[in-house]
XYZ file of C-alpha atoms in Angstrom:
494
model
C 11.921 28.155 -2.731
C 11.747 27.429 1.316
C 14.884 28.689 3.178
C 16.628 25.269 4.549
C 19.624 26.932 6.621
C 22.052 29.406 6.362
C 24.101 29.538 3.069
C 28.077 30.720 4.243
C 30.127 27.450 2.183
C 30.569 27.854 -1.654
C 32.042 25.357 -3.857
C 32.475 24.661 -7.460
C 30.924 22.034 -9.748
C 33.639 19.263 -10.262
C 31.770 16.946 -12.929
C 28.476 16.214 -13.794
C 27.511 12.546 -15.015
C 23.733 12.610 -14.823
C 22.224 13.053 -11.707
C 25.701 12.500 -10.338
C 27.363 15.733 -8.930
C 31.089 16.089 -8.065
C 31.563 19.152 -6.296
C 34.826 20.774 -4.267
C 35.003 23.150 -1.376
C 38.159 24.966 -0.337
C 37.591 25.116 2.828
C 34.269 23.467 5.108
C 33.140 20.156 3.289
C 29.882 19.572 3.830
C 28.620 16.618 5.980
C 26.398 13.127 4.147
C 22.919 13.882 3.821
C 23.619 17.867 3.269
C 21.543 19.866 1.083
C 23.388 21.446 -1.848
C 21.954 24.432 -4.414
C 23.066 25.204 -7.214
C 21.588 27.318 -10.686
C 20.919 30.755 -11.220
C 17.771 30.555 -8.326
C 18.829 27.630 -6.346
C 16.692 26.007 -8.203
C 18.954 22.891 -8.794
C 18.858 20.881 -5.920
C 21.575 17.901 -4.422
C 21.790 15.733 -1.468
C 25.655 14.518 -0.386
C 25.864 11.142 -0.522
C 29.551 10.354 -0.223
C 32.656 12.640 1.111
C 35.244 11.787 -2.200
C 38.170 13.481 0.275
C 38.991 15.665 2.573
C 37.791 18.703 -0.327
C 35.396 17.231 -2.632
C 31.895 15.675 -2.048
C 29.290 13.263 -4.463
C 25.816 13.960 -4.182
C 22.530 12.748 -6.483
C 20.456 15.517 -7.645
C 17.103 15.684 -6.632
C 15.915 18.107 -9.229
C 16.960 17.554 -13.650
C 20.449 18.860 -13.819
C 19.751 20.778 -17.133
C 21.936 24.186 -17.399
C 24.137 22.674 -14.679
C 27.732 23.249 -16.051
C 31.459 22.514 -14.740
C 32.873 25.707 -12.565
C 29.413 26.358 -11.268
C 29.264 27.533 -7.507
C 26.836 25.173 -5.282
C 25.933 27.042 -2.000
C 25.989 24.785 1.122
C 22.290 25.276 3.071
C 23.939 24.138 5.872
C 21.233 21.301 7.096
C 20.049 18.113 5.428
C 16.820 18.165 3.326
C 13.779 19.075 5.418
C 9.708 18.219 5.607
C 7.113 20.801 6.442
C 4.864 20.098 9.625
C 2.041 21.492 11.163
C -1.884 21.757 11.265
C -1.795 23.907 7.933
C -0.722 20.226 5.861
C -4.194 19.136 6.261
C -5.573 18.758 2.465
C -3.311 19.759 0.878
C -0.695 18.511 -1.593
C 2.905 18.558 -1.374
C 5.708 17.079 -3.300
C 9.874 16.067 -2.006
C 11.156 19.544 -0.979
C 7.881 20.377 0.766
C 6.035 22.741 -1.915
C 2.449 22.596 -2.221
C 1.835 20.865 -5.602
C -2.268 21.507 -5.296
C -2.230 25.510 -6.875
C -3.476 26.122 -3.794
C -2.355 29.207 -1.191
C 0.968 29.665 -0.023
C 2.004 27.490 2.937
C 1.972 29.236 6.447
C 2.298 28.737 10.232
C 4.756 25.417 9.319
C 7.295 24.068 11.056
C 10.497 22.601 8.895
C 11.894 19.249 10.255
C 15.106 16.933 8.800
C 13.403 13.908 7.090
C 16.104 11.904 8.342
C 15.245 10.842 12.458
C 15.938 7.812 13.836
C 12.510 5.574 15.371
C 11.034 5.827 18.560
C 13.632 3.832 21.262
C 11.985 0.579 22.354
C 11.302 1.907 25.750
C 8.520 4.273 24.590
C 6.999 1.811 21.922
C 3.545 0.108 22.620
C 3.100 -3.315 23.337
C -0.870 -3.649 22.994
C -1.713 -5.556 19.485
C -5.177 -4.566 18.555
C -7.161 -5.226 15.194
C -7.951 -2.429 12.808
C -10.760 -2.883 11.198
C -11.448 -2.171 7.029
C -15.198 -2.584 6.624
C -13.381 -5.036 3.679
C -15.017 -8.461 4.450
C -12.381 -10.809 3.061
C -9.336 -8.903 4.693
C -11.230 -8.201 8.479
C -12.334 -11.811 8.660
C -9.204 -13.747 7.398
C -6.075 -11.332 7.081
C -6.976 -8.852 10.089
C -4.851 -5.884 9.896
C -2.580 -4.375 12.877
C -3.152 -1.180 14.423
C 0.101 0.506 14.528
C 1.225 -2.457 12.117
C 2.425 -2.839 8.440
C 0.210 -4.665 5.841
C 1.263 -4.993 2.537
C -0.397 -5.347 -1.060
C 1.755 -8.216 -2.960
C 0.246 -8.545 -6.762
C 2.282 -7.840 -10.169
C 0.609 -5.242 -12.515
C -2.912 -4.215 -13.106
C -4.665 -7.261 -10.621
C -5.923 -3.818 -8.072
C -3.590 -2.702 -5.483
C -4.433 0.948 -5.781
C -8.073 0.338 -6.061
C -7.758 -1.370 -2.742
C -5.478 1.257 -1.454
C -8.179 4.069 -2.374
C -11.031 1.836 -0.494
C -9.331 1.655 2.481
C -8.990 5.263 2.885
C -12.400 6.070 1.951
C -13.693 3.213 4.641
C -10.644 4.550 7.034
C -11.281 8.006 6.806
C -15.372 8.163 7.194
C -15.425 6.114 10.647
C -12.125 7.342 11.894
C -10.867 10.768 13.811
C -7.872 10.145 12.647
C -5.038 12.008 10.085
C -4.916 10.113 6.749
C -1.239 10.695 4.459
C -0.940 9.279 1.386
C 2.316 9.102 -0.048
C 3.235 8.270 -4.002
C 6.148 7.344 -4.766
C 7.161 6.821 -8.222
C 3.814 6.341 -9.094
C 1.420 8.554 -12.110
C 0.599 12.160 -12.457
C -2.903 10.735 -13.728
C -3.344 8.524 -10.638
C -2.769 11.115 -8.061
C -4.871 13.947 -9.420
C -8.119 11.312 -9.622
C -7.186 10.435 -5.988
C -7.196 13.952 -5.220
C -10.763 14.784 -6.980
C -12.080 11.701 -5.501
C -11.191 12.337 -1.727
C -12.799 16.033 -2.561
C -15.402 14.777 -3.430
C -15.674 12.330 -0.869
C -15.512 15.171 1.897
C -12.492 13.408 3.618
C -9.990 15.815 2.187
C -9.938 17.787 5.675
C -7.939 14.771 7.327
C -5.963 14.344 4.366
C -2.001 15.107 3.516
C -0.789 13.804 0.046
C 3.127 13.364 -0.934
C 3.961 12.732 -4.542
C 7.329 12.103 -6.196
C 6.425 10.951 -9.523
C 7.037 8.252 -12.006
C 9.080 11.298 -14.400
C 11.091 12.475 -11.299
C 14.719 12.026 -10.829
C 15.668 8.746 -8.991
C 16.817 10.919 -6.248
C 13.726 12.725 -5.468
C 11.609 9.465 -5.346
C 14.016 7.633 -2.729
C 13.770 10.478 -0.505
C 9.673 10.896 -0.917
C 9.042 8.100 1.574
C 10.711 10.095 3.897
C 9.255 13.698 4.050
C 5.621 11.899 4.021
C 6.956 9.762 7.249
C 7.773 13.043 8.817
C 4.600 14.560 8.479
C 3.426 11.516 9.873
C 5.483 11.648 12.830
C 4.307 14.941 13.721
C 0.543 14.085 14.033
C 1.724 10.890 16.019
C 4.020 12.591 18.202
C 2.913 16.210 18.693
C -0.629 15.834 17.817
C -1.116 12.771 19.638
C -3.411 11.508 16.987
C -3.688 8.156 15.115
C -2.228 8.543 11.647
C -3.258 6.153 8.204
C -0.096 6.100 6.309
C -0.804 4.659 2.616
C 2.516 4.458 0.281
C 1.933 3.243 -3.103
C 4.307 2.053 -4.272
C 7.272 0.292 -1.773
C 9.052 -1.057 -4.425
C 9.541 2.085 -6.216
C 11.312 2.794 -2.975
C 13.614 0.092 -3.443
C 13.869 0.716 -7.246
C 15.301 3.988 -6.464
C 17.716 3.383 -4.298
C 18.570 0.721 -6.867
C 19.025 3.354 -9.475
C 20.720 6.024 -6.813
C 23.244 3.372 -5.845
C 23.971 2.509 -10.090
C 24.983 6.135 -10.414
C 26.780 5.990 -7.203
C 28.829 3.386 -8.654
C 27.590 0.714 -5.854
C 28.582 -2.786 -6.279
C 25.236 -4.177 -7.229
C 24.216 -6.983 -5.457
C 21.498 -10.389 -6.653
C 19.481 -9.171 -9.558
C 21.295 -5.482 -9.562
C 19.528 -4.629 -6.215
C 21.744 -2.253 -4.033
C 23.914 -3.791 -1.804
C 22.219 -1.493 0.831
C 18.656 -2.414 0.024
C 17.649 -4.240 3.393
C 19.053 -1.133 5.635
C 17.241 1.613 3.677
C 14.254 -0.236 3.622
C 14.591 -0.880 7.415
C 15.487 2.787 7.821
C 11.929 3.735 6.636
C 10.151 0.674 7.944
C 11.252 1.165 11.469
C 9.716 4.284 11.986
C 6.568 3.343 11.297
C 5.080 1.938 14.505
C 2.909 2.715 17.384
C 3.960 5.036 20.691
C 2.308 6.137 23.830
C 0.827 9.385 22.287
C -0.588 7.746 18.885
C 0.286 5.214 15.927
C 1.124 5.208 12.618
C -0.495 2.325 10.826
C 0.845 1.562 7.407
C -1.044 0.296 4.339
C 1.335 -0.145 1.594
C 1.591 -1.320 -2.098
C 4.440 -3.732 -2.935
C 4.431 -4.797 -7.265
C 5.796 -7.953 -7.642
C 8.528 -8.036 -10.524
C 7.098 -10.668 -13.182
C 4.574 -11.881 -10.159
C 7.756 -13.736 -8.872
C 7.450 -13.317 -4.555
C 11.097 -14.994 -4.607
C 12.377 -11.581 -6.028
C 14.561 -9.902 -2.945
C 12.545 -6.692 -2.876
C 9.359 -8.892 -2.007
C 11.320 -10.942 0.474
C 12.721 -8.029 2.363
C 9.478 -6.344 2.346
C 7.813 -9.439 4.089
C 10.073 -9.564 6.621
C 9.009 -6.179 7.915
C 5.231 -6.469 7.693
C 2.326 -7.746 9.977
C -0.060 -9.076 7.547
C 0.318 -9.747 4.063
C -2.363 -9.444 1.477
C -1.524 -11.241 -1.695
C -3.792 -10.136 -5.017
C -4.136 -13.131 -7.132
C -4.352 -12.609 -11.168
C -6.475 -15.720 -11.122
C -9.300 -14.560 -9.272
C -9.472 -11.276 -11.085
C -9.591 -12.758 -14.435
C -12.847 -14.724 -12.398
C -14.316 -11.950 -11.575
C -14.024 -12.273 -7.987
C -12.908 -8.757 -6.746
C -11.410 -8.025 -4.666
C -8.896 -10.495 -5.915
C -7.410 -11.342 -2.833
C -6.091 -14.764 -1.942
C -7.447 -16.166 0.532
C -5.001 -19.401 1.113
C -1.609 -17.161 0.113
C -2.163 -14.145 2.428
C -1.607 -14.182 5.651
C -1.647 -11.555 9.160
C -0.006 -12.509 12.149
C -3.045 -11.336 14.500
C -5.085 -14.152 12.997
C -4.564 -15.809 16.617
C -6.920 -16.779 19.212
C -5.488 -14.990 21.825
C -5.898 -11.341 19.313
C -9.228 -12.118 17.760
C -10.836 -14.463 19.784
C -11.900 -17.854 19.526
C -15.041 -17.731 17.594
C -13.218 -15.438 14.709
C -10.224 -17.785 14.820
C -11.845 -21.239 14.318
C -14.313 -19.602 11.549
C -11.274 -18.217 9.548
C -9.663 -21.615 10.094
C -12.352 -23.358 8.486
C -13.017 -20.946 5.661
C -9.015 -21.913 4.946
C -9.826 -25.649 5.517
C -12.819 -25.584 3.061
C -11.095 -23.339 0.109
C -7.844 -25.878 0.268
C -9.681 -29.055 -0.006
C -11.888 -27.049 -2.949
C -8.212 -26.212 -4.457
C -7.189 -29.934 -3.761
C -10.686 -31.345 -5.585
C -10.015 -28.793 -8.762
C -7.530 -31.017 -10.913
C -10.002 -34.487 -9.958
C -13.119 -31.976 -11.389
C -11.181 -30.770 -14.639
C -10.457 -34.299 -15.142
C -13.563 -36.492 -14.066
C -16.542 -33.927 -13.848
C -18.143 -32.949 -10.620
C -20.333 -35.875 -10.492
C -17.700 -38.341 -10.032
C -16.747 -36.424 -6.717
C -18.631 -38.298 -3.504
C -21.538 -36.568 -1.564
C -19.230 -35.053 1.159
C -16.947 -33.982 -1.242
C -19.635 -31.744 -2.883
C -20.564 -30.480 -0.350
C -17.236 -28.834 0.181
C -17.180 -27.609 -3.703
C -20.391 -25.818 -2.592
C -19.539 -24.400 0.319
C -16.367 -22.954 -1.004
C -17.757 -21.828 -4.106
C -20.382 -19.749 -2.374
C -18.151 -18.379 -0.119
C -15.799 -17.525 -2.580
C -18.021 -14.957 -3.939
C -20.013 -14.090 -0.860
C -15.428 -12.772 0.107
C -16.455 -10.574 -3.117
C -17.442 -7.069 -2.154
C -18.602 -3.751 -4.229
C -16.639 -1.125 -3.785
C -17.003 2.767 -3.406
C -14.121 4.204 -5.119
C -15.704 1.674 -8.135
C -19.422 3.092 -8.369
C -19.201 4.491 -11.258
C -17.035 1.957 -13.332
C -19.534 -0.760 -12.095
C -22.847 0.666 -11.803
C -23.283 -1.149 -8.106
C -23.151 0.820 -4.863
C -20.463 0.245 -2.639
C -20.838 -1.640 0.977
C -19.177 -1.104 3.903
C -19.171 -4.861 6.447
C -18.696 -4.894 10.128
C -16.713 -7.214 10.827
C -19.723 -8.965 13.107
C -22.058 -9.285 9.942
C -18.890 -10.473 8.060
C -18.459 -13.519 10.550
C -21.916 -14.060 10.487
C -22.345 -14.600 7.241
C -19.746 -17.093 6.650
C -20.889 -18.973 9.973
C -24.061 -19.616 8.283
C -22.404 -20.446 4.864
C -20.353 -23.004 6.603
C -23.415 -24.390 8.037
C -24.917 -25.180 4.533
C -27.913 -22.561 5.696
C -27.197 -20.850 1.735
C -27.610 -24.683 -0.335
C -30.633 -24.073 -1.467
C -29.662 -20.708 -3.045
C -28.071 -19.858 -6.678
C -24.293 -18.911 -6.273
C -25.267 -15.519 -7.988
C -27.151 -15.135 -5.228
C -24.087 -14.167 -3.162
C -21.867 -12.188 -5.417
C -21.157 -8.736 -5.106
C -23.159 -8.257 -1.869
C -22.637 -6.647 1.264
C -24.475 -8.251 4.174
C -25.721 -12.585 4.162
C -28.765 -10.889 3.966
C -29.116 -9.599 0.737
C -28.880 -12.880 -0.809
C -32.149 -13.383 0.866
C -33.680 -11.020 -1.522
C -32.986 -13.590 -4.476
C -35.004 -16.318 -4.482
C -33.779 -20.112 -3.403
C -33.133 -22.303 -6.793
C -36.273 -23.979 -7.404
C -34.347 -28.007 -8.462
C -30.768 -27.989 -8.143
C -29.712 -31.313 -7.095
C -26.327 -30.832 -6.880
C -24.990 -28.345 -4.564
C -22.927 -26.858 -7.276
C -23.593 -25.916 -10.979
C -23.084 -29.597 -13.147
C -21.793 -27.592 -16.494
C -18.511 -26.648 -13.728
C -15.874 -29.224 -15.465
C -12.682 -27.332 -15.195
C -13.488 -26.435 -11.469
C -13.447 -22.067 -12.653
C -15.888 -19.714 -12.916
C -19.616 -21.107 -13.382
C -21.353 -19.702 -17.169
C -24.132 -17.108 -14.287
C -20.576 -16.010 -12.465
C -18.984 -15.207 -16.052
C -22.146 -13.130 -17.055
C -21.623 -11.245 -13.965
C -17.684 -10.380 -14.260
C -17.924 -9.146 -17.541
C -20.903 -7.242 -16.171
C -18.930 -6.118 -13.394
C -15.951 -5.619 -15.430
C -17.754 -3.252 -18.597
């Protein structure tokens, strides 16, 4: 175990309900947020949460409380639960408390820091808003992330966040000189040992920290896991003076443990048995996530959607605190069209002309025009057939059905699921192909033609339809997937 401060105040175990601990002191009582030990080792390990009186303290334990027993002495470690920091974090693994989880060498030349800080004052924030480019075509050219922002993944289970999350640090990390952290909260054992292995092998484990509190970790250990990894964050920001990737998947695991911490706390619970406390504890970790004078922190982070309903409270809180918002649509992935992003329900709030320019701006704006009428013409196809739409009309159907799947991408982290190699699209080729979508230049072609490519040109290399005189396939009734689109999902999907 890591020394964390100078053990001189002893107390007794009081009551144990769960990972609730009641324990008295005779004479210091320890302040909120202090560490307490406990077990033969110190091995058991509690955070105060709430002074009972002027003797006796409540705290959550952050370790199983098994063998913890009434008339137990808890040493006081006289500080609040701390991080590690330093150079020596790079590539490794780490979990809560700040031991290496990788079965790697002991942890050396470190520096131990509280995980609780307040942010950066105003006066030595940045003001600049710049884009941060993904190499992800359908995110750089219509939801364009923040550097030094928040984006977040909305989707319910299973429609790709993580997949996502893992392409954007491969793309990140490759064209980048920046520090990468990747912090799990509450999420599998499985999932973090194949991100491991697959950043190895990947060679951008070098710029890499990763914080895990897992899915069969006490509630107390995942609420504080956001934390420590936004710590080591703040380090490379602040004394580094380098730009940090901070990844957390999943946010609402965050939330879900405070929920479950502020049950056994005996918390009022508040709409749908959220904590009372849920939008200053989120705002206590989303606050320090932001961009300085020396560096920024730029946050990528995964947000499930309880039952896909984005009126649930943790979803609306989460909103409020992000600059761009990429919604994953359960639709499109049953289409095939990966990533499933939604195009017409995300949004970023540097889509303006003044951050991306002109040009950018009034192509995304039209890529939104064309998919909503498409949307709009849907019911009148499933009902009438595509031929009963006018000439004009068609022309919109085709335009948004080939872009549609020219916003589909192959991804790296998905090689060897899908057999197809995974593209990486400046956003100048990105624009550029959708500019000469819009301009009808790809009629003439099959819509296969443009799925699952990287660059326009690549479609080039299939050959233009030889009679198709509508722009769009005639067997399309119900306005979903076309019968050479389905062959290729469920050969992108086997």
């Amino acid at each position: 175990m890591n020394p964390h401060g100078d053990a001189t105040n002893t107390g007794r175990v009081v009551s144990v309900r769960g990972s609730v601990v009641d324990v008295q002191f005779e004479h210091k009582i320890p302040p909120i947020y202090s560490v307490l030990r406990a077990g033969q080792k110190g091995e058991i390990v509690i955070e105060v949460l709430a002074q009972r009186d002027n003797r006796r303290v409540r705290g959550i334990a952050l370790t199983p409380t098994q063998g913890l027993a009434r008339g137990m002495p808890v040493q006081d470690t006289g500080g609040p639960l701390k991080a590690p920091v330093g150079k020596a974090l790079l590539s490794r693994m780490f979990d809560v408390f700040g031991n290496t989880i990788d079965r790697g060498d002991a942890l050396t030349n470190v520096e131990w820091r509280s995980v609780h800080r307040p942010p950066p004052p105003l006066a030595t924030r940045s003001t600049k808003s710049e884009v941060f480019e993904t190499g992800i075509k359908v995110i750089d050219v219509l939801v364009p992330l923040e550097r030094g922002g928040k984006a977040g993944l909305f989707g319910g289970a299973g429609v790709g966040k993580t997949v996502l999350l893992t392409e954007m640090i491969h793309n990140m990390l490759g064209h980048q000189q920046g520090v990468s952290i990747f912090c799990g909260i509450g999420e599998r054992c499985r999932e973090g040992e194949e991100l491991y292995h697959d950043m190895k092998d990947a060679g951008v484990l070098p710029n890499m920290v990763m914080v895990f509190g897992q899915m069969n970790e006490p509630p107390g250990s995942r609420f504080r896991v956001g934390l420590a990894a936004l710590t080591m964050a703040e380090y490379f920001r602040d004394d580094e003076h380098r730009d940090v990737l901070l990844l957390i998947d999943n946010i609402f695991r965050f939330i879900q443990a405070g929920m479950e911490v502020s049950g056994l706390m005996g918390q009022m619970p508040s709409r749908l048995g959220y904590q009372p406390t849920m939008g200053t504890e989120l705002s206590g970790l989303e606050e320090r996530i932001t961009t300085t004078e020396t560096g920024a922190i730029t946050s990528i982070q995964a947000v499930y959607v309880p039952a896909d309903d984005f009126t649930d409270p943790a979803a609306v809180h989460t909103f409020s605190h992000l600059s761009a918002s990429i919604v994953l649509s359960r639709k499109r992935a049953s289409e095939g069209l990966f990533p499933a992003i939604d195009p017409l329900g995300s949004s970023s709030k540097m889509a303006t002309p003044g951050i991306v320019g002109d040009r950018h701006y009034a192509i995304a704006q039209q890529i939104r025009s064309t998919l909503a009428q498409y949307d709009e013409l849907k019911d009148i196809i499933a009902m009438l057939g595509l031929e009963q739409l006018s000439p004009e009309d068609r022309k919109i159907v085709a335009r948004a059905r080939r872009l549609e799947r020219f916003l589909t991408q192959p991804f790296f982290t998905t090689e060897q699921f899908t057999g197809l190699a995974g593209k990486l699209v400046s956003l100048t080729d990105s624009l550029n192909g959708c500019e000469r979508i819009l301009a009808d230049e790809f009629n003439d072609y099959p819509e296969s033609a443009l799925y699952m490519i990287g660059t326009i040109d690549e479609a080039k290399k299939a050959k233009p339809a030889d009679h198709q005189d509508s722009p769009a396939p005639q067997d399309d009734k119900a306005g979903s997937v076309s019968k050479p689109a389905i062959k290729e999902k469920s050969g992108h999907e086997s």
